[in-house]
Coordinates of C-alpha atoms in Angstrom, one line a residue:
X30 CA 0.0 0.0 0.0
X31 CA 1.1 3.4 -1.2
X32 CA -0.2 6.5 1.4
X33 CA 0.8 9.9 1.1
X34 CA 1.3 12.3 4.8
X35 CA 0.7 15.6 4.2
X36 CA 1.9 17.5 7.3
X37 CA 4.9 16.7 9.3
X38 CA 5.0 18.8 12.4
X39 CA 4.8 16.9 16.0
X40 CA 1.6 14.7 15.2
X41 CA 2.3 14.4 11.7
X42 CA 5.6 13.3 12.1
X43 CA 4.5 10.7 15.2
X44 CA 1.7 9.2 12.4
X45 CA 4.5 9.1 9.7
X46 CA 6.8 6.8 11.9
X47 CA 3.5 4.2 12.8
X48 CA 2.9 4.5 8.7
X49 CA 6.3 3.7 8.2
X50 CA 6.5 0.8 10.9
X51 CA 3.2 -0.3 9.5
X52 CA 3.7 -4.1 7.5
X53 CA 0.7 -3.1 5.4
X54 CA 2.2 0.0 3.9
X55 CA 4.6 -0.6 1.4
X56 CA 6.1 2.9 1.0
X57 CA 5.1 6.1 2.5
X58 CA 5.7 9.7 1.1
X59 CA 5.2 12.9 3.0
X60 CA 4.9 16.6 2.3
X61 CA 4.5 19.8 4.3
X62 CA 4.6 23.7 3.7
X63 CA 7.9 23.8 5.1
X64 CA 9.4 21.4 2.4
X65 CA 12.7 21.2 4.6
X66 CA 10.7 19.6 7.6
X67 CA 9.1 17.0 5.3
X68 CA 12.6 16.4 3.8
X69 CA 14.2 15.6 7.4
X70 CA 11.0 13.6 8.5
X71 CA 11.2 11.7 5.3
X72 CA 15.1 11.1 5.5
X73 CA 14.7 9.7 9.4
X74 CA 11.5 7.5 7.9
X75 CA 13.0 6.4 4.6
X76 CA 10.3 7.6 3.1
X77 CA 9.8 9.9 -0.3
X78 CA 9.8 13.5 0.7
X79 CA 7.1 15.7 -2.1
X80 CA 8.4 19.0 -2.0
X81 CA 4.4 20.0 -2.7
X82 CA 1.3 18.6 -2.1
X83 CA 0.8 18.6 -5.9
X84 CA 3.7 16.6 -6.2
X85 CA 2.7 14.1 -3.3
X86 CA -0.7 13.2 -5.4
X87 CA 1.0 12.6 -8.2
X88 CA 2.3 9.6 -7.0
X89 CA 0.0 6.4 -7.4
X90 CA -1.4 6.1 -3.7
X91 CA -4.0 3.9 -2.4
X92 CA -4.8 6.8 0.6
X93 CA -3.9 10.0 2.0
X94 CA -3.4 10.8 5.6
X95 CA -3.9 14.6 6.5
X96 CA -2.1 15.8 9.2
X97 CA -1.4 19.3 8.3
X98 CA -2.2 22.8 9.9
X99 CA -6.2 22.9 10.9
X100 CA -7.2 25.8 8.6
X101 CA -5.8 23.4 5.9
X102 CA -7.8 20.1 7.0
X103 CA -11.3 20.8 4.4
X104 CA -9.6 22.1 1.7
X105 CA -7.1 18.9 1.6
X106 CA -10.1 16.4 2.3
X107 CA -11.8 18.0 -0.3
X108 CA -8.4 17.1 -2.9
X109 CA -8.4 13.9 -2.0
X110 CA -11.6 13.1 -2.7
X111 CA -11.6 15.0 -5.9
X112 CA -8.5 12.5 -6.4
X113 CA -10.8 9.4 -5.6
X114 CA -8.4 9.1 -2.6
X115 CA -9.8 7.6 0.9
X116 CA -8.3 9.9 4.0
X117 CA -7.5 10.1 7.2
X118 CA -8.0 13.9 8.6
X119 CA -6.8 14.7 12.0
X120 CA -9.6 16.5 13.8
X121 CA -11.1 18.4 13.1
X122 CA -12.4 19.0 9.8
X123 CA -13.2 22.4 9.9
X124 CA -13.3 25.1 12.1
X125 CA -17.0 26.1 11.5
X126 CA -20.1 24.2 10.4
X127 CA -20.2 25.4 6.8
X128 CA -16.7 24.2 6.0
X129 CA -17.2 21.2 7.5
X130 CA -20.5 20.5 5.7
X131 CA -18.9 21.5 2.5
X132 CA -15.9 19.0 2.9
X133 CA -18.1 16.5 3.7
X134 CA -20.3 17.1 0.8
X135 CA -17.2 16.5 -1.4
X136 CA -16.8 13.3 0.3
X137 CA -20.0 12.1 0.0
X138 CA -20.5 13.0 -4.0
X139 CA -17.0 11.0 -4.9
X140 CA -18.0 8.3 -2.8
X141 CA -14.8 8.3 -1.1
X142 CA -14.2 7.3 3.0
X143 CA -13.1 10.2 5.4
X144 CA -12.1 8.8 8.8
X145 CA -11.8 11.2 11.2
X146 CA -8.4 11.1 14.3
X147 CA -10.6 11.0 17.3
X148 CA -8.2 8.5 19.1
X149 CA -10.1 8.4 22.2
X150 CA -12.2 5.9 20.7
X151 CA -9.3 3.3 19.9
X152 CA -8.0 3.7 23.9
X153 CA -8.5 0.6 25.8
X154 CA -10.3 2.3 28.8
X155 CA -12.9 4.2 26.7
X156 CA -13.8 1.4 25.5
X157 CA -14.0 -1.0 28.8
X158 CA -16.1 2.2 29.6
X159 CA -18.5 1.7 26.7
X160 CA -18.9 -2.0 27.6
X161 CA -19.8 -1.3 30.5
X162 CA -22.3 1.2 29.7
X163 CA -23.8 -1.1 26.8
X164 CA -24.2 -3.9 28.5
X165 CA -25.9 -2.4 31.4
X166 CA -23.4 -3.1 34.1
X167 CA -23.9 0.6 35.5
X168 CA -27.8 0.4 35.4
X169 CA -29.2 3.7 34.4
X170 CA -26.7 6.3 33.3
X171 CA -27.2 9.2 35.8
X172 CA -23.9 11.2 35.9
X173 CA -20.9 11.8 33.7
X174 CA -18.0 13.9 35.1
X175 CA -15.2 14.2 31.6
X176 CA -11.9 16.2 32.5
X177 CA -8.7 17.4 30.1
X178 CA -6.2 19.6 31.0
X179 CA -2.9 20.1 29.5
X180 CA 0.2 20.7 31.3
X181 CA 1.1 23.8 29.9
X182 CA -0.3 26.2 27.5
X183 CA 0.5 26.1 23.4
X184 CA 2.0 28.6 21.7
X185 CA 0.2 32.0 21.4
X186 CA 0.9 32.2 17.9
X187 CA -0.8 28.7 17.6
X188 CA -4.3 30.2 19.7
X189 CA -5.9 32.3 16.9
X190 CA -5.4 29.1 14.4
X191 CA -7.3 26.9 17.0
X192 CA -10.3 27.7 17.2
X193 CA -10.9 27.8 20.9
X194 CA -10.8 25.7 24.1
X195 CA -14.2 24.0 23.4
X196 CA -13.5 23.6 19.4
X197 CA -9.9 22.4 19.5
X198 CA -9.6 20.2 23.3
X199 CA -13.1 20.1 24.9
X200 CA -14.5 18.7 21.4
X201 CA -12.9 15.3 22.2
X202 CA -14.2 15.0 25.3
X203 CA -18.1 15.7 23.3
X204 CA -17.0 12.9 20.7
X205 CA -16.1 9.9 23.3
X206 CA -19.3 11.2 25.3
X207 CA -21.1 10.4 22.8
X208 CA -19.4 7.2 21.7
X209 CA -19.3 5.8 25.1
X210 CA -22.7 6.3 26.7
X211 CA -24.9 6.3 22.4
X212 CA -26.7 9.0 23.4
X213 CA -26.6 12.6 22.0
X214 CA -26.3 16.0 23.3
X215 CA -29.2 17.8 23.7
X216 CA -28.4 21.1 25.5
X217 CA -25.3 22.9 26.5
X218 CA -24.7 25.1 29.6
X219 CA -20.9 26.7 29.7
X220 CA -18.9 28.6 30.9
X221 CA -14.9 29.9 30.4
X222 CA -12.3 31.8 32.2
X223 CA -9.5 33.7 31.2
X224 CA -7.2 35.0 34.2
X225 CA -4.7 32.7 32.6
X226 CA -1.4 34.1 31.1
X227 CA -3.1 37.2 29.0
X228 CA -2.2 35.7 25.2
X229 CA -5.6 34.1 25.9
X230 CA -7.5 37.4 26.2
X231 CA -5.4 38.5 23.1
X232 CA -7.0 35.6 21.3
X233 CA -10.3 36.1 22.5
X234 CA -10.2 32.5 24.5
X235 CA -10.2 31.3 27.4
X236 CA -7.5 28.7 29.4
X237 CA -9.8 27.0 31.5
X238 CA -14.0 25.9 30.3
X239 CA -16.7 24.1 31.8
X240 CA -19.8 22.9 30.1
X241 CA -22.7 20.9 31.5
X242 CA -24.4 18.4 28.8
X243 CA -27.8 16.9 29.1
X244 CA -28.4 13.8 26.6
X245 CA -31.3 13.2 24.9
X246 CA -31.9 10.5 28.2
X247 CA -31.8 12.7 30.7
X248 CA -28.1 12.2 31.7
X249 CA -26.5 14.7 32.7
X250 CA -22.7 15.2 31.9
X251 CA -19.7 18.1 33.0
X252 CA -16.7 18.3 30.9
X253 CA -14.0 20.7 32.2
X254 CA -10.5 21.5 30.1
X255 CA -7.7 23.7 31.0
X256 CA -4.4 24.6 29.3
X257 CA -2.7 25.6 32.9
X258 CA -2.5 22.0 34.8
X259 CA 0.9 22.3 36.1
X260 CA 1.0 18.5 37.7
X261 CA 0.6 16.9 33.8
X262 CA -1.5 15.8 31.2
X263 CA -4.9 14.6 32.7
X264 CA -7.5 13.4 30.7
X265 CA -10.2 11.3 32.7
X266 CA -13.9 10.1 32.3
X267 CA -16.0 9.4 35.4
X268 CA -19.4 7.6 34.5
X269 CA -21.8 6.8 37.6
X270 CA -25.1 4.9 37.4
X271 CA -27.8 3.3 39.5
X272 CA -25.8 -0.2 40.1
X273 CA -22.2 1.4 39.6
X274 CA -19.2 3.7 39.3
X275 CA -16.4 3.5 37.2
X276 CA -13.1 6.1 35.9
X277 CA -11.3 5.9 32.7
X278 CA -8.1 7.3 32.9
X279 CA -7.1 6.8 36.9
X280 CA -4.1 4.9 36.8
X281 CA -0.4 5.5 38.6
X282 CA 0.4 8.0 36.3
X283 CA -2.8 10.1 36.8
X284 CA -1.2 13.5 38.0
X285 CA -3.6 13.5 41.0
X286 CA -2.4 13.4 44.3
X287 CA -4.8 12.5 47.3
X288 CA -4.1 14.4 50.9
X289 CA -6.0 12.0 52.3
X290 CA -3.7 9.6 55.0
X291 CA -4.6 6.2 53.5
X292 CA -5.0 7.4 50.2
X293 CA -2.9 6.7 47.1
X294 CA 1.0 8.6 47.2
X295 CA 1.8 11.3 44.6
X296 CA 2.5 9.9 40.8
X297 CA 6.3 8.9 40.4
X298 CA 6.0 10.1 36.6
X299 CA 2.9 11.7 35.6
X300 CA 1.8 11.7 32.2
X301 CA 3.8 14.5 30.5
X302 CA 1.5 15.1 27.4
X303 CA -0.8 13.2 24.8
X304 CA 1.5 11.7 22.2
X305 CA 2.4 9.9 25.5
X306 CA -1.0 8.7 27.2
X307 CA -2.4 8.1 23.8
X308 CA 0.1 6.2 21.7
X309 CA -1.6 2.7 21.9
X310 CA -4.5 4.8 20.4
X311 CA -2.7 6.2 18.0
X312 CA -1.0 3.1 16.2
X313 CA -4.6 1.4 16.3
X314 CA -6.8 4.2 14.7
X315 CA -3.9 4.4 11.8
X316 CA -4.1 0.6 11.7
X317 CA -8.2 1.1 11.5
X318 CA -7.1 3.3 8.5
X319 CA -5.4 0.9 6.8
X320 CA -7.8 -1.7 7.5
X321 CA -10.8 0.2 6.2
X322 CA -8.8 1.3 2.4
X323 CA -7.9 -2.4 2.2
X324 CA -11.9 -3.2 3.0
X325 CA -11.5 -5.6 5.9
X326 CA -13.4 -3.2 7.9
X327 CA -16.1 -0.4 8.3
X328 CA -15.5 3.2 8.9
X329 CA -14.8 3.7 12.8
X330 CA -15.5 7.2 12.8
X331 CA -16.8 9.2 9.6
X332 CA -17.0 12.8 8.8
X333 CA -20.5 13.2 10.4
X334 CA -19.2 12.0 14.1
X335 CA -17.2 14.7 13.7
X336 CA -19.6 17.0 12.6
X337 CA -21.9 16.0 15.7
X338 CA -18.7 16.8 18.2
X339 CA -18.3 20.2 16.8
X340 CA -21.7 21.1 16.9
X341 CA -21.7 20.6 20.5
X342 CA -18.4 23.1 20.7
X343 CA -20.0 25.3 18.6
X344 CA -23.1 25.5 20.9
X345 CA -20.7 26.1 23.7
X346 CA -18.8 28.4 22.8
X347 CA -22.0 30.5 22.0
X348 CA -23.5 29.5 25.3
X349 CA -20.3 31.0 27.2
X350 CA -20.3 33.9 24.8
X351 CA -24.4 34.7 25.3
X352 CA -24.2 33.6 29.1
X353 CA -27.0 31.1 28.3
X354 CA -28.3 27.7 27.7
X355 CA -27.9 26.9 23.8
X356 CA -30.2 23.9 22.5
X357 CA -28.3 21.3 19.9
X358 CA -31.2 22.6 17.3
X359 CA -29.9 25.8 17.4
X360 CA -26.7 24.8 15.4
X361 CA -26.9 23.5 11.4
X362 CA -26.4 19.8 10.9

């Protein structure tokens, strides 16, 4: 199998070396707008380094693999399916509902597969978590408690491009909801603050969100996210029900330290970031990828999933910005 990169910064370049480890795929090539960067990702891969996307579709590949800057993400989906290419986008897919709709429309008109990097989905907890909620070993779903906060703050030149707390962190968070419990998002409550280092006011976004979700059951769901969590990389899901109560994410590396006497001692080596507590997920959403172009197996998360997760950011972020409750049907689909 022949699969073009396009984008080779940090995620990119972690996705080029599971491609290249892959047994599947035969030979790899990679571009970027820095065509230096590709060239040194490439050269550490041995893989073929385009110097331009052009260039990088003009090779004979069996799939393309989008990893490139965010505003990019639509306008490359919609290439590749113009190409008759199947792709994997890192989320999201756009930055606003329109673009998204319009990339997905592409899609949908070649007839072409778009499998979204939610990689939450491929961890082994989130899905122990789903189980459990499936098969009614919780009993009635009452509460969901979903936290992610980063151990330091990104770049400021990086905030404008992002689209926001909810849109660019707290939207993963909204896809595993969903995935996890199958039911959808039917109102938004939430809230942001921004006394943070002041490159957030700059941007017009906030270090630190909280949203409360009720599903279309009556659950009722909080999902937090902050770019300031000095102890590590925390991401943790908390689902209580009538019979049980379990966590996803609680381990010995959960940067959580309990001053209780009997309770558990301080983390020797917290998680220090997401390429770390994710990579497991990672290799097998790539490995879904490949599986899905070869056809030995379905989509495990199209372009509409993500659609649904940013339509719950979108209704947050207009909730925090209106100080009010936003219903779902108050954002396209």
């Amino acid at each position: 199998m022949r699969i073009g990169l396009i984008g080779t910064g940090r995620i990119g370049a972690f996705h080029a070396g599971v491609l290249a480890r892959h047994p599947e795929v035969e030979s790899l090539i990679v571009a970027d707008a820095d065509a230096t960067r590709a060239a040194r990702v490439g050269g550490a891969l041995g893989a073929t380094a385009a110097p331009t996307v052009d260039a990088l579709l003009d090779h004979a590949l069996d799939a393309v693999v989008i990893t490139s800057a965010t505003a990019a993400h639509a306008e490359l989906i919609v290439r590749a399916a113009g190409a008759g290419l199947p792709a994997f986008c890192e989320k999201p897919i756009a930055l606003d509902v329109p673009g998204t709709l319009g990339a997905l429309r592409a899609v949908e008109s070649a007839g072409t597969e778009l499998q979204l990097g939610f990689m939450r989905r491929f961890d082994a907890g989130y899905a122990a978590a789903r189980e459990a909620v499936r098969s009614g070993r919780l009993g009635r779903l009452h509460t969901v408690r979903a936290a992610t906060s980063d151990p330091a703050p990104p770049p400021a030149a990086y905030l404008p491009l992002s689209g926001g707390l909810y849109r660019d962190c707290l939207v993963h968070d909204f896809d595993i909801l969903r995935w996890v419990t199958g039911r959808e998002v039917v109102e938004v409550y939430a809230t942001g603050g921004d006394a943070g280092p002041a490159m957030f006011r700059a941007a017009d976004d906030v270090d630190t969100a909280a949203a409360l979700l009720t599903l279309d059951d009556g659950t009722l769901a909080t999902a937090t996210a902050t770019r300031c969590n000095g102890a590590g990389y925390d991401v943790r899901m908390e689902l209580a029900g009538e019979r049980d109560q379990i966590a996803v994410g609680l381990d010995d590396r959960t940067p959580l330290t309990s001053v209780e006497a009997a309770g558990p001692p301080a983390p020797v080596k917290p998680w220090p970031g997401f390429l770390d507590r994710f990579a497991p997920a990672y290799e097998a959403e790539l490995d879904a990828f490949v599986r899905l172009v070869r056809g030995e197996a379905a989509n495990p998360c199209d372009g509409r999933e993500a659609l649904q997760a940013l339509r719950i950011a979108e209704a947050c972020e207009r909730s925090r910005r209106e100080h009010r409750p936003v219903a779902l049907d108050e954002i396209p689909s």
